[in-house]
Amino acid sequence: MQKLFTSAPKPGASASPPPPAKAPEKPAPTGTAKRQPGPLETMELFFKEIVIEDGYTRFLDHTTQPTFSEDVSKINLSVKNLSNKASQRASIAMQAVVGGDSALDLRGEMAAIGAPTYVDLVGELKKFALPAANPYMDSLLAWIIRRGDLTAKLEYKIEQDKLDAKNDILVGNLKVAPSRASDEVKKRIGLPLGLIVALIKDGDGNIHVNVPITGTLTDKQFDFSDAIWTAVKNVLINVLKSPFRAIGGLFTSGDKIDELKVDPVTFAAGSAVLSPEMERQTVRVADFLRRAPYVGLTLNSVTSPEDEEALKARAVAARLEKFQKEQGISDPTTALRRYYQVAVKDAQLPRTVDDQILLLRKREPAPTAALADLRKQRLDVTRDRLAKVEGIPEARLAIAPEGAPPAAGSAAAPGPTSAPAAPAPPPPAAPSAAAAPPAGAAPTTPPASAEASTASGPPPTGGRVEFGITGESD
């Protein structure tokens, strides 16, 4: 400002001799020194209007690989009533075209020159082609944008050091893909970007969210980048909390989403029949998929020790029934005792029918093939229920490979293990002679069924079909 309002010497004119040096003055007493007023306090500045018409600029950022570049053309900028009078605010209006076809419109007010910071702006960016931002996406997030456009309505207010911003974001037809193994989005939020995009797209393929950002700019703890990440995470939790509460749960810790869980479809031990409650669970899962049409599920069938025991009991019962028919014995108890005499010669006959059947089950080998068939039946039942009854496209219901670990997003039911059933233990030692019944003695407990359980109550819980959540680019 001093250079602007100081006249330059005429050409050829000699410069004025420097004034004689003055003796240093004594310092003024503490507290009485006066600050010399600056140019903005001694001068009155007023610009009625500053105008740029049909302007053009090109932005290049060589810090990214490849270099980010973008054109801003057809710039029409108007700043009115700009002065250094603290009580007077200037108005600003700007229209431009970003990247060739995206319209930018900004309007608002700002503080006078030298006054405390004040900015109050509203703006709109329409149909900005997002792949143009890939140099930043790749370097910052390890993702790139295959397609998509951004429309944003912005409201930013800064008063002194307080920031209050509202961002109404509409992203259309977005498709992303990972560019490197590192995933900054998952590190920051807890979910990969591809899954986030799939979860929050609506039926038209659009993402519409409101992202508020607030903070104190002079606060050493405030970081604008961290504020954006926090705002995005909060929006995601609010968007996803309700649908995941219906089908499972959303779990967070600190500033990240730890896990999205879908409750599994569980089965009675040895059964592939859906219970009424599990039919209702498939309806809830289908409703979730209808609300999130770009999400897929992986289905993984898991058997349990209870399944193995139920299949062993079924095999023992079938073999005893066949033996009874072949021997022509009408009484099941007699047939069981005869079976021991013919087929179990290395063991003494236990005292009760229940113990006799229990011993046969323990000696039964692991039903490996039957367990594999059971897992397949449960997968088919669950998938058919979702696809044929609820109308979910089969392409969105992928079957996990046999033996795959539980998929991300699945919720394990208590009890069953995810590993295939272990081989049966070796046959137990034969009971002692003292435990054997007297020759020809009848069993003390009549058999109700070869599969009867020794305990009353509901049938034991068997395995399950787990659901893993996948996005478009997973």
GROMACS .gro file of N, CA and C in nm, residues 197-318:
model
  366
  197VAL      N    1  -1.996  -4.713  -0.135
  197VAL     CA    2  -2.073  -4.666  -0.251
  197VAL      C    3  -2.194  -4.755  -0.275
  198ALA      N    4  -2.173  -4.887  -0.269
  198ALA     CA    5  -2.285  -4.980  -0.294
  198ALA      C    6  -2.393  -4.967  -0.187
  199LEU      N    7  -2.353  -4.943  -0.062
  199LEU     CA    8  -2.450  -4.937   0.047
  199LEU      C    9  -2.538  -4.813   0.041
  200ILE      N   10  -2.485  -4.700  -0.006
  200ILE     CA   11  -2.561  -4.576   0.004
  200ILE      C   12  -2.620  -4.530  -0.129
  201LYS      N   13  -2.600  -4.608  -0.237
  201LYS     CA   14  -2.668  -4.576  -0.362
  201LYS      C   15  -2.817  -4.605  -0.349
  202ASP      N   16  -2.899  -4.519  -0.411
  202ASP     CA   17  -3.042  -4.547  -0.413
  202ASP      C   18  -3.078  -4.626  -0.538
  203GLY      N   19  -3.208  -4.647  -0.558
  203GLY     CA   20  -3.253  -4.728  -0.670
  203GLY      C   21  -3.218  -4.671  -0.805
  204ASP      N   22  -3.194  -4.542  -0.813
  204ASP     CA   23  -3.157  -4.477  -0.940
  204ASP      C   24  -3.006  -4.469  -0.959
  205GLY      N   25  -2.931  -4.526  -0.867
  205GLY     CA   26  -2.786  -4.523  -0.878
  205GLY      C   27  -2.724  -4.394  -0.828
  206ASN      N   28  -2.802  -4.313  -0.752
  206ASN     CA   29  -2.752  -4.186  -0.702
  206ASN      C   30  -2.717  -4.196  -0.554
  207ILE      N   31  -2.627  -4.109  -0.512
  207ILE     CA   32  -2.592  -4.095  -0.370
  207ILE      C   33  -2.627  -3.951  -0.330
  208HIS      N   34  -2.715  -3.936  -0.232
  208HIS     CA   35  -2.756  -3.802  -0.188
  208HIS      C   36  -2.735  -3.794  -0.037
  209VAL      N   37  -2.639  -3.713   0.004
  209VAL     CA   38  -2.607  -3.699   0.146
  209VAL      C   39  -2.585  -3.552   0.179
  210ASN      N   40  -2.606  -3.520   0.306
  210ASN     CA   41  -2.574  -3.387   0.359
  210ASN      C   42  -2.457  -3.402   0.455
  211VAL      N   43  -2.352  -3.325   0.429
  211VAL     CA   44  -2.229  -3.337   0.509
  211VAL      C   45  -2.201  -3.202   0.576
  212PRO      N   46  -2.235  -3.187   0.704
  212PRO     CA   47  -2.202  -3.062   0.774
  212PRO      C   48  -2.059  -3.067   0.829
  213ILE      N   49  -1.993  -2.952   0.828
  213ILE     CA   50  -1.857  -2.942   0.882
  213ILE      C   51  -1.851  -2.818   0.969
  214THR      N   52  -1.807  -2.835   1.092
  214THR     CA   53  -1.791  -2.721   1.184
  214THR      C   54  -1.657  -2.732   1.252
  215GLY      N   55  -1.607  -2.617   1.300
  215GLY     CA   56  -1.480  -2.619   1.371
  215GLY      C   57  -1.428  -2.480   1.397
  216THR      N   58  -1.323  -2.473   1.474
  216THR     CA   59  -1.254  -2.347   1.504
  216THR      C   60  -1.121  -2.347   1.430
  217LEU      N   61  -1.107  -2.257   1.335
  217LEU     CA   62  -0.991  -2.260   1.247
  217LEU      C   63  -0.860  -2.232   1.319
  218THR      N   64  -0.866  -2.158   1.428
  218THR     CA   65  -0.743  -2.125   1.501
  218THR      C   66  -0.707  -2.231   1.604
  219ASP      N   67  -0.793  -2.330   1.621
  219ASP     CA   68  -0.765  -2.438   1.715
  219ASP      C   69  -0.655  -2.527   1.658
  220LYS      N   70  -0.549  -2.548   1.735
  220LYS     CA   71  -0.438  -2.630   1.687
  220LYS      C   72  -0.481  -2.774   1.660
  221GLN      N   73  -0.587  -2.818   1.727
  221GLN     CA   74  -0.635  -2.954   1.706
  221GLN      C   75  -0.723  -2.968   1.582
  222PHE      N   76  -0.764  -2.856   1.526
  222PHE     CA   77  -0.856  -2.862   1.411
  222PHE      C   78  -0.778  -2.888   1.283
  223ASP      N   79  -0.822  -2.989   1.211
  223ASP     CA   80  -0.766  -3.021   1.081
  223ASP      C   81  -0.882  -3.038   0.984
  224PHE      N   82  -0.882  -2.960   0.876
  224PHE     CA   83  -0.996  -2.961   0.785
  224PHE      C   84  -1.016  -3.099   0.724
  225SER      N   85  -0.905  -3.167   0.691
  225SER     CA   86  -0.917  -3.302   0.635
  225SER      C   87  -0.981  -3.398   0.734
  226ASP      N   88  -0.936  -3.392   0.861
  226ASP     CA   89  -0.995  -3.479   0.963
  226ASP      C   90  -1.143  -3.446   0.984
  227ALA      N   91  -1.176  -3.317   0.976
  227ALA     CA   92  -1.316  -3.277   0.994
  227ALA      C   93  -1.404  -3.336   0.884
  228ILE      N   94  -1.352  -3.341   0.762
  228ILE     CA   95  -1.429  -3.400   0.652
  228ILE      C   96  -1.448  -3.550   0.674
  229TRP      N   97  -1.339  -3.619   0.712
  229TRP     CA   98  -1.350  -3.764   0.737
  229TRP      C   99  -1.451  -3.793   0.847
  230THR      N  100  -1.447  -3.716   0.955
  230THR     CA  101  -1.540  -3.736   1.065
  230THR      C  102  -1.683  -3.712   1.021
  231ALA      N  103  -1.704  -3.607   0.942
  231ALA     CA  104  -1.839  -3.576   0.895
  231ALA      C  105  -1.892  -3.688   0.805
  232VAL      N  106  -1.807  -3.739   0.716
  232VAL     CA  107  -1.849  -3.847   0.626
  232VAL      C  108  -1.883  -3.972   0.707
  233LYS      N  109  -1.799  -4.005   0.807
  233LYS     CA  110  -1.826  -4.124   0.889
  233LYS      C  111  -1.958  -4.109   0.963
  234ASN      N  112  -1.986  -3.992   1.019
  234ASN     CA  113  -2.112  -3.971   1.090
  234ASN      C  114  -2.232  -3.984   0.996
  235VAL      N  115  -2.218  -3.933   0.874
  235VAL     CA  116  -2.327  -3.947   0.777
  235VAL      C  117  -2.352  -4.094   0.746
  236LEU      N  118  -2.244  -4.170   0.726
  236LEU     CA  119  -2.259  -4.313   0.694
  236LEU      C  120  -2.328  -4.387   0.807
  237ILE      N  121  -2.288  -4.360   0.931
  237ILE     CA  122  -2.350  -4.429   1.044
  237ILE      C  123  -2.499  -4.397   1.050
  238ASN      N  124  -2.535  -4.271   1.030
  238ASN     CA  125  -2.676  -4.233   1.034
  238ASN      C  126  -2.755  -4.298   0.921
  239VAL      N  127  -2.692  -4.310   0.803
  239VAL     CA  128  -2.762  -4.370   0.689
  239VAL      C  129  -2.780  -4.521   0.707
  240LEU      N  130  -2.678  -4.587   0.764
  240LEU     CA  131  -2.679  -4.733   0.769
  240LEU      C  132  -2.735  -4.790   0.898
  241LYS      N  133  -2.746  -4.709   1.002
  241LYS     CA  134  -2.785  -4.761   1.132
  241LYS      C  135  -2.921  -4.830   1.129
  242SER      N  136  -3.019  -4.767   1.071
  242SER     CA  137  -3.154  -4.822   1.072
  242SER      C  138  -3.166  -4.954   0.995
  243PRO      N  139  -3.122  -4.962   0.868
  243PRO     CA  140  -3.137  -5.090   0.798
  243PRO      C  141  -3.058  -5.204   0.860
  244PHE      N  142  -2.940  -5.177   0.916
  244PHE     CA  143  -2.862  -5.285   0.976
  244PHE      C  144  -2.915  -5.326   1.112
  245ARG      N  145  -2.987  -5.238   1.177
  245ARG     CA  146  -3.051  -5.278   1.302
  245ARG      C  147  -3.156  -5.386   1.277
  246ALA      N  148  -3.220  -5.381   1.160
  246ALA     CA  149  -3.325  -5.477   1.128
  246ALA      C  150  -3.269  -5.615   1.094
  247ILE      N  151  -3.150  -5.622   1.036
  247ILE     CA  152  -3.098  -5.752   0.989
  247ILE      C  153  -2.978  -5.801   1.067
  248GLY      N  154  -2.922  -5.719   1.152
  248GLY     CA  155  -2.801  -5.760   1.224
  248GLY      C  156  -2.755  -5.650   1.317
  249GLY      N  157  -2.654  -5.575   1.274
  249GLY     CA  158  -2.605  -5.468   1.358
  249GLY      C  159  -2.490  -5.395   1.294
  250LEU      N  160  -2.470  -5.270   1.337
  250LEU     CA  161  -2.357  -5.187   1.295
  250LEU      C  162  -2.279  -5.152   1.420
  251PHE      N  163  -2.150  -5.183   1.422
  251PHE     CA  164  -2.069  -5.166   1.541
  251PHE      C  165  -1.955  -5.069   1.513
  252THR      N  166  -1.937  -4.972   1.602
  252THR     CA  167  -1.832  -4.872   1.586
  252THR      C  168  -1.745  -4.870   1.711
  253SER      N  169  -1.623  -4.820   1.693
  253SER     CA  170  -1.534  -4.793   1.806
  253SER      C  171  -1.447  -4.676   1.767
  254GLY      N  172  -1.440  -4.579   1.857
  254GLY     CA  173  -1.361  -4.461   1.825
  254GLY      C  174  -1.421  -4.388   1.706
  255ASP      N  175  -1.340  -4.367   1.603
  255ASP     CA  176  -1.385  -4.292   1.486
  255ASP      C  177  -1.400  -4.382   1.364
  256LYS      N  178  -1.419  -4.514   1.385
  256LYS     CA  179  -1.431  -4.605   1.272
  256LYS      C  180  -1.550  -4.698   1.289
  257ILE      N  181  -1.601  -4.744   1.175
  257ILE     CA  182  -1.702  -4.848   1.176
  257ILE      C  183  -1.629  -4.982   1.184
  258ASP      N  184  -1.649  -5.054   1.292
  258ASP     CA  185  -1.577  -5.179   1.312
  258ASP      C  186  -1.634  -5.290   1.225
  259GLU      N  187  -1.765  -5.299   1.221
  259GLU     CA  188  -1.822  -5.417   1.156
  259GLU      C  189  -1.967  -5.392   1.119
  260LEU      N  190  -2.005  -5.444   1.003
  260LEU     CA  191  -2.145  -5.455   0.962
  260LEU      C  192  -2.182  -5.602   0.971
  261LYS      N  193  -2.285  -5.634   1.046
  261LYS     CA  194  -2.321  -5.774   1.065
  261LYS      C  195  -2.461  -5.803   1.012
  262VAL      N  196  -2.472  -5.915   0.944
  262VAL     CA  197  -2.601  -5.968   0.903
  262VAL      C  198  -2.622  -6.098   0.978
  263ASP      N  199  -2.729  -6.106   1.055
  263ASP     CA  200  -2.754  -6.227   1.132
  263ASP      C  201  -2.773  -6.346   1.038
  264PRO      N  202  -2.717  -6.461   1.072
  264PRO     CA  203  -2.726  -6.577   0.983
  264PRO      C  204  -2.864  -6.642   0.989
  265VAL      N  205  -2.889  -6.729   0.893
  265VAL     CA  206  -3.005  -6.817   0.896
  265VAL      C  207  -2.961  -6.945   0.966
  266THR      N  208  -3.023  -6.976   1.078
  266THR     CA  209  -2.984  -7.094   1.156
  266THR      C  210  -3.083  -7.208   1.134
  267PHE      N  211  -3.035  -7.329   1.161
  267PHE     CA  212  -3.115  -7.449   1.137
  267PHE      C  213  -3.108  -7.539   1.260
  268ALA      N  214  -3.212  -7.622   1.275
  268ALA     CA  215  -3.208  -7.726   1.376
  268ALA      C  216  -3.101  -7.829   1.337
  269ALA      N  217  -3.046  -7.895   1.436
  269ALA     CA  218  -2.937  -7.990   1.410
  269ALA      C  219  -2.980  -8.095   1.309
  270GLY      N  220  -2.899  -8.111   1.204
  270GLY     CA  221  -2.925  -8.212   1.103
  270GLY      C  222  -3.033  -8.177   1.004
  271SER      N  223  -3.092  -8.056   1.014
  271SER     CA  224  -3.206  -8.020   0.930
  271SER      C  225  -3.169  -7.912   0.829
  272ALA      N  226  -3.239  -7.913   0.716
  272ALA     CA  227  -3.224  -7.807   0.616
  272ALA      C  228  -3.357  -7.736   0.593
  273VAL      N  229  -3.446  -7.741   0.692
  273VAL     CA  230  -3.578  -7.680   0.683
  273VAL      C  231  -3.576  -7.545   0.754
  274LEU      N  232  -3.628  -7.442   0.687
  274LEU     CA  233  -3.635  -7.309   0.747
  274LEU      C  234  -3.748  -7.304   0.851
  275SER      N  235  -3.715  -7.259   0.969
  275SER     CA  236  -3.818  -7.238   1.071
  275SER      C  237  -3.894  -7.109   1.038
  276PRO      N  238  -4.012  -7.088   1.096
  276PRO     CA  239  -4.087  -6.963   1.072
  276PRO      C  240  -4.004  -6.838   1.103
  277GLU      N  241  -3.925  -6.842   1.211
  277GLU     CA  242  -3.844  -6.724   1.245
  277GLU      C  243  -3.736  -6.700   1.140
  278MET      N  244  -3.677  -6.807   1.087
  278MET     CA  245  -3.574  -6.791   0.985
  278MET      C  246  -3.636  -6.748   0.851
  279GLU      N  247  -3.760  -6.785   0.825
  279GLU     CA  248  -3.828  -6.732   0.707
  279GLU      C  249  -3.844  -6.581   0.720
  280ARG      N  250  -3.875  -6.536   0.840
  280ARG     CA  251  -3.887  -6.391   0.863
  280ARG      C  252  -3.751  -6.323   0.847
  281GLN      N  253  -3.642  -6.389   0.888
  281GLN     CA  254  -3.509  -6.331   0.869
  281GLN      C  255  -3.476  -6.316   0.721
  282THR      N  256  -3.512  -6.413   0.639
  282THR     CA  257  -3.487  -6.399   0.494
  282THR      C  258  -3.567  -6.284   0.435
  283VAL      N  259  -3.687  -6.260   0.488
  283VAL     CA  260  -3.766  -6.145   0.442
  283VAL      C  261  -3.694  -6.015   0.477
  284ARG      N  262  -3.639  -6.007   0.599
  284ARG     CA  263  -3.568  -5.887   0.640
  284ARG      C  264  -3.443  -5.864   0.555
  285VAL      N  265  -3.371  -5.972   0.527
  285VAL     CA  266  -3.251  -5.960   0.443
  285VAL      C  267  -3.290  -5.915   0.302
  286ALA      N  268  -3.398  -5.971   0.249
  286ALA     CA  269  -3.444  -5.932   0.115
  286ALA      C  270  -3.487  -5.785   0.112
  287ASP      N  271  -3.553  -5.739   0.217
  287ASP     CA  272  -3.592  -5.597   0.223
  287ASP      C  273  -3.469  -5.507   0.222
  288PHE      N  274  -3.367  -5.547   0.296
  288PHE     CA  275  -3.242  -5.471   0.296
  288PHE      C  276  -3.182  -5.465   0.155
  289LEU      N  277  -3.178  -5.578   0.085
  289LEU     CA  278  -3.122  -5.582  -0.050
  289LEU      C  279  -3.203  -5.498  -0.147
  290ARG      N  280  -3.334  -5.492  -0.127
  290ARG     CA  281  -3.416  -5.408  -0.214
  290ARG      C  282  -3.386  -5.260  -0.192
  291ARG      N  283  -3.355  -5.223  -0.067
  291ARG     CA  284  -3.322  -5.082  -0.039
  291ARG      C  285  -3.180  -5.048  -0.081
  292ALA      N  286  -3.094  -5.147  -0.093
  292ALA     CA  287  -2.955  -5.126  -0.135
  292ALA      C  288  -2.929  -5.210  -0.260
  293PRO      N  289  -2.978  -5.166  -0.376
  293PRO     CA  290  -2.977  -5.251  -0.496
  293PRO      C  291  -2.839  -5.277  -0.555
  294TYR      N  292  -2.735  -5.212  -0.503
  294TYR     CA  293  -2.600  -5.234  -0.557
  294TYR      C  294  -2.513  -5.317  -0.463
  295VAL      N  295  -2.575  -5.372  -0.359
  295VAL     CA  296  -2.504  -5.457  -0.264
  295VAL      C  297  -2.526  -5.603  -0.301
  296GLY      N  298  -2.422  -5.684  -0.286
  296GLY     CA  299  -2.434  -5.828  -0.305
  296GLY      C  300  -2.408  -5.902  -0.176
  297LEU      N  301  -2.447  -6.027  -0.172
  297LEU     CA  302  -2.422  -6.112  -0.056
  297LEU      C  303  -2.345  -6.237  -0.098
  298THR      N  304  -2.255  -6.281  -0.012
  298THR     CA  305  -2.197  -6.414  -0.027
  298THR      C  306  -2.258  -6.505   0.079
  299LEU      N  307  -2.291  -6.627   0.041
  299LEU     CA  308  -2.353  -6.722   0.131
  299LEU      C  309  -2.254  -6.833   0.164
  300ASN      N  310  -2.234  -6.858   0.292
  300ASN     CA  311  -2.139  -6.959   0.336
  300ASN      C  312  -2.209  -7.050   0.436
  301SER      N  313  -2.214  -7.179   0.405
  301SER     CA  314  -2.282  -7.274   0.492
  301SER      C  315  -2.183  -7.337   0.590
  302VAL      N  316  -2.222  -7.340   0.715
  302VAL     CA  317  -2.135  -7.390   0.822
  302VAL      C  318  -2.211  -7.495   0.903
  303THR      N  319  -2.149  -7.610   0.923
  303THR     CA  320  -2.210  -7.714   1.007
  303THR      C  321  -2.150  -7.709   1.147
  304SER      N  322  -2.215  -7.781   1.237
  304SER     CA  323  -2.176  -7.777   1.379
  304SER      C  324  -2.160  -7.918   1.434
  305PRO      N  325  -2.099  -7.932   1.552
  305PRO     CA  326  -2.092  -8.064   1.617
  305PRO      C  327  -2.230  -8.126   1.638
  306GLU      N  328  -2.330  -8.041   1.665
  306GLU     CA  329  -2.466  -8.093   1.683
  306GLU      C  330  -2.519  -8.153   1.553
  307ASP      N  331  -2.481  -8.094   1.440
  307ASP     CA  332  -2.519  -8.153   1.312
  307ASP      C  333  -2.459  -8.292   1.296
  308GLU      N  334  -2.332  -8.306   1.330
  308GLU     CA  335  -2.266  -8.436   1.317
  308GLU      C  336  -2.335  -8.541   1.403
  309GLU      N  337  -2.368  -8.505   1.528
  309GLU     CA  338  -2.433  -8.601   1.616
  309GLU      C  339  -2.571  -8.639   1.563
  310ALA      N  340  -2.644  -8.541   1.508
  310ALA     CA  341  -2.777  -8.572   1.454
  310ALA      C  342  -2.767  -8.665   1.334
  311LEU      N  343  -2.668  -8.644   1.248
  311LEU     CA  344  -2.652  -8.731   1.132
  311LEU      C  345  -2.608  -8.871   1.173
  312LYS      N  346  -2.524  -8.881   1.274
  312LYS     CA  347  -2.485  -9.012   1.325
  312LYS      C  348  -2.608  -9.086   1.380
  313ALA      N  349  -2.689  -9.015   1.458
  313ALA     CA  350  -2.809  -9.077   1.514
  313ALA      C  351  -2.902  -9.125   1.403
  314ARG      N  352  -2.912  -9.044   1.298
  314ARG     CA  353  -2.998  -9.082   1.186
  314ARG      C  354  -2.944  -9.207   1.117
  315ALA      N  355  -2.813  -9.214   1.099
  315ALA     CA  356  -2.753  -9.332   1.034
  315ALA      C  357  -2.771  -9.457   1.119
  316VAL      N  358  -2.754  -9.444   1.251
  316VAL     CA  359  -2.772  -9.558   1.341
  316VAL      C  360  -2.916  -9.606   1.337
  317ALA      N  361  -3.012  -9.511   1.341
  317ALA     CA  362  -3.153  -9.547   1.338
  317ALA      C  363  -3.189  -9.620   1.209
  318ALA      N  364  -3.139  -9.571   1.097
  318ALA     CA  365  -3.169  -9.635   0.969
  318ALA      C  366  -3.110  -9.776   0.962
   0.00000   0.00000   0.00000
